[in-house]
Coordinates of N, CA, C and O in Angstrom, one line a residue:
N1 N 122.0 140.0 160.6 CA 120.4 139.7 160.2 C 119.8 139.2 160.7 O 119.8 138.0 161.8
R2 N 118.5 139.9 160.6 CA 117.5 139.6 161.9 C 116.4 138.3 161.7 O 116.4 138.1 160.4
I3 N 116.1 137.7 162.5 CA 115.1 137.1 162.5 C 114.0 137.6 161.9 O 113.6 138.4 162.1
N4 N 113.7 136.9 161.1 CA 112.1 137.3 160.2 C 110.9 137.1 161.0 O 110.7 135.7 161.7
R5 N 110.5 137.8 161.6 CA 109.0 138.1 162.4 C 107.8 137.4 161.5 O 107.8 137.7 160.3
C6 N 107.2 137.0 162.3 CA 105.8 136.3 161.9 C 104.4 137.2 162.8 O 104.5 137.4 164.0
L7 N 103.4 137.5 161.8 CA 102.3 138.3 162.5 C 101.0 137.3 162.1 O 101.1 136.6 161.2
G8 N 100.8 137.9 163.6 CA 99.1 137.1 163.1 C 98.1 137.6 162.1 O 98.5 138.7 161.5
L9 N 96.8 137.1 162.0 CA 96.1 137.6 160.8 C 95.5 139.2 161.3 O 95.7 139.9 160.1
E10 N 95.2 139.4 162.4 CA 94.7 140.5 162.5 C 95.9 141.9 162.8 O 95.5 142.8 162.3
E11 N 97.0 141.3 163.5 CA 98.2 142.1 163.2 C 98.5 142.5 161.7 O 98.9 143.6 161.2
A12 N 98.7 141.8 161.0 CA 99.2 141.3 159.6 C 97.9 142.2 158.6 O 98.4 143.4 158.4
A13 N 96.7 142.4 159.5 CA 95.9 142.4 158.3 C 96.1 144.4 158.4 O 95.7 145.4 157.7
S14 N 96.0 144.8 159.7 CA 96.4 146.2 160.2 C 97.2 146.6 159.4 O 97.4 148.0 159.6
K15 N 98.5 146.0 159.3 CA 100.3 146.6 158.4 C 99.7 147.1 157.4 O 100.0 147.8 157.0
L16 N 98.4 146.1 156.8 CA 97.9 146.3 155.7 C 96.9 147.2 155.4 O 96.9 147.4 154.0
S17 N 96.2 148.1 156.3 CA 95.0 148.8 156.5 C 94.2 148.3 155.3 O 93.6 148.5 154.9
V18 N 93.9 146.4 155.9 CA 92.8 145.8 155.2 C 91.9 144.8 156.4 O 92.4 144.8 157.6
S19 N 91.1 144.7 156.2 CA 90.2 143.6 157.2 C 90.8 142.4 157.5 O 91.6 141.8 156.4
P20 N 90.9 141.5 158.6 CA 91.0 140.3 158.3 C 90.4 139.4 157.2 O 91.4 138.5 156.7
L21 N 89.2 139.8 157.3 CA 88.7 138.9 156.1 C 89.0 139.2 154.5 O 89.1 138.0 153.9
T22 N 89.5 140.3 154.6 CA 90.1 140.5 152.8 C 91.6 139.9 152.9 O 92.4 139.1 152.3
L23 N 92.0 140.0 153.9 CA 93.7 139.3 154.0 C 93.8 138.0 154.0 O 94.2 136.8 153.8
R24 N 92.4 137.3 154.7 CA 92.3 135.8 154.7 C 91.9 135.4 153.0 O 92.4 134.4 152.7
R25 N 91.3 135.7 152.4 CA 90.7 135.8 151.1 C 92.1 135.6 149.9 O 92.2 134.9 149.3
W26 N 92.9 137.2 150.5 CA 94.0 137.0 149.3 C 95.1 135.4 149.8 O 95.4 135.4 148.9
A27 N 95.1 135.6 151.4 CA 96.0 134.0 151.7 C 95.1 132.8 150.9 O 96.2 132.4 150.1
R28 N 94.3 132.7 151.2 CA 93.4 131.9 150.5 C 93.3 131.5 148.8 O 93.9 130.5 147.8
D29 N 93.6 133.1 148.5 CA 93.7 133.0 146.6 C 94.8 133.3 146.1 O 95.2 133.7 145.0
K30 N 96.2 132.6 146.9 CA 97.2 132.5 146.9 C 97.8 134.2 146.5 O 98.8 134.3 146.0
K31 N 97.2 135.2 147.0 CA 98.1 136.8 146.6 C 98.7 137.8 147.3 O 99.5 138.0 146.9
I32 N 99.1 136.6 148.6 CA 99.9 136.8 149.3 C 100.3 135.6 150.7 O 99.1 134.5 150.4
E33 N 102.1 135.6 150.1 CA 102.7 134.1 151.1 C 101.6 134.0 152.7 O 101.8 135.5 153.1
S34 N 101.5 133.4 152.8 CA 101.2 133.1 154.2 C 101.1 131.5 154.8 O 101.7 130.8 153.8
V35 N 101.7 131.0 156.1 CA 101.4 129.7 156.1 C 100.5 129.5 158.1 O 99.8 130.4 158.0
R36 N 100.3 128.2 157.5 CA 99.3 128.0 158.6 C 99.7 127.3 159.5 O 100.8 126.1 159.4
L37 N 99.4 127.9 160.7 CA 100.0 126.9 161.7 C 99.1 126.3 162.4 O 98.5 127.1 163.5
G38 N 98.7 125.5 162.5 CA 97.1 124.4 163.0 C 96.4 125.5 162.4 O 96.0 125.1 161.5
R39 N 95.2 125.9 163.6 CA 94.8 126.5 163.1 C 94.9 127.9 162.4 O 93.9 128.7 162.2
R40 N 95.8 128.4 163.3 CA 96.2 129.8 163.2 C 97.4 129.9 161.6 O 97.6 129.2 161.2
L41 N 96.7 131.3 160.9 CA 97.0 131.5 160.3 C 98.2 132.8 160.2 O 97.8 133.7 160.8
V42 N 99.4 132.6 159.2 CA 100.5 134.0 159.8 C 101.2 133.8 158.7 O 100.9 133.6 157.6
F43 N 101.8 135.6 158.5 CA 102.0 135.9 157.2 C 103.9 136.3 158.3 O 103.7 137.1 159.2
R44 N 104.6 135.9 157.7 CA 106.6 136.1 157.6 C 106.4 138.2 157.1 O 105.5 138.3 156.2
E45 N 106.6 139.0 157.9 CA 106.6 140.3 158.0 C 107.3 140.7 156.5 O 107.1 141.5 155.8
A46 N 108.4 140.2 156.5 CA 109.3 140.1 155.0 C 108.1 140.4 153.6 O 108.2 140.8 152.7
S47 N 107.3 138.9 153.9 CA 106.7 139.0 153.0 C 105.3 140.2 152.8 O 104.6 140.7 151.3
L48 N 104.9 140.8 153.7 CA 103.9 142.0 154.2 C 104.7 142.7 153.2 O 104.4 143.9 153.0
E49 N 105.9 142.7 153.5 CA 106.8 144.1 153.2 C 106.7 144.0 151.8 O 106.9 145.3 151.0
A50 N 107.3 142.9 151.3 CA 107.4 142.7 149.8 C 105.9 143.0 148.8 O 106.2 143.2 148.2
F51 N 104.6 142.5 149.5 CA 103.8 143.0 149.3 C 103.1 144.1 149.1 O 102.8 144.8 147.7
I52 N 103.3 144.8 150.0 CA 103.6 146.7 150.1 C 104.4 147.1 148.6 O 103.5 148.1 147.7
D53 N 105.5 146.5 148.4 CA 106.5 147.6 147.7 C 105.7 146.9 146.3 O 106.1 147.9 145.4
A54 N 105.5 145.5 146.3 CA 104.8 145.4 144.7 C 103.5 146.2 144.4 O 103.5 146.4 143.0
G55 N 103.0 146.6 145.5 CA 101.9 147.1 145.3 C 100.6 146.3 145.1 O 100.3 145.0 144.9
I56 N 99.6 146.7 145.8 CA 98.4 145.9 145.5 C 97.5 146.3 144.3 O 97.7 147.5 144.2
Q57 N 97.0 145.3 143.3 CA 96.4 145.1 142.2 C 95.1 145.5 142.4 O 94.8 144.6 143.1
P58 N 94.6 146.5 141.8 CA 92.6 146.3 142.2 C 92.7 145.3 140.8 O 92.9 144.8 139.9
A59 N 91.4 144.8 141.1 CA 90.4 143.5 140.8 C 90.1 144.1 139.5 O 90.1 145.1 138.7
Q60 N 90.2 143.4 138.8 CA 89.8 143.7 137.2 C 88.8 143.4 136.4 O 88.1 141.7 136.8
H61 N 87.8 144.4 136.7 CA 86.5 144.3 136.3 C 85.8 144.1 135.0 O 86.2 144.7 134.0
Q62 N 85.5 143.2 134.2 CA 85.2 143.0 133.4 C 83.9 144.0 133.0 O 82.6 143.6 133.7
Q63 N 83.5 144.9 132.1 CA 82.5 145.4 131.3 C 81.4 144.5 130.9 O 81.5 144.1 130.0
R64 N 80.1 144.5 131.4 CA 79.2 144.2 130.4 C 78.2 145.2 129.4 O 78.3 145.7 129.5
N65 N 78.4 144.0 128.2 CA 77.3 144.9 127.5 C 75.9 144.6 127.6 O 75.8 143.8 127.4
N66 N 75.1 145.7 127.5 CA 73.5 145.2 127.6 C 73.0 145.4 126.3 O 73.3 147.0 125.9
F67 N 72.7 144.6 125.8 CA 72.3 144.9 124.5 C 70.5 144.5 124.7 O 70.1 143.8 125.1

């Protein structure tokens, strides 16, 4: 059983092909599991893989009715 590796914000964002800002927002909104080590935000590699496997759900936009 291999030790679960942790990735920093930049590396994790690159793995998911999103910007670090987007990943920071997802972590803040609890869409993806993260851990804060001091001021540093880190992501378990297994959590990133689970997130990828689950698929990224697009935001649900409500249509406005203009009367």
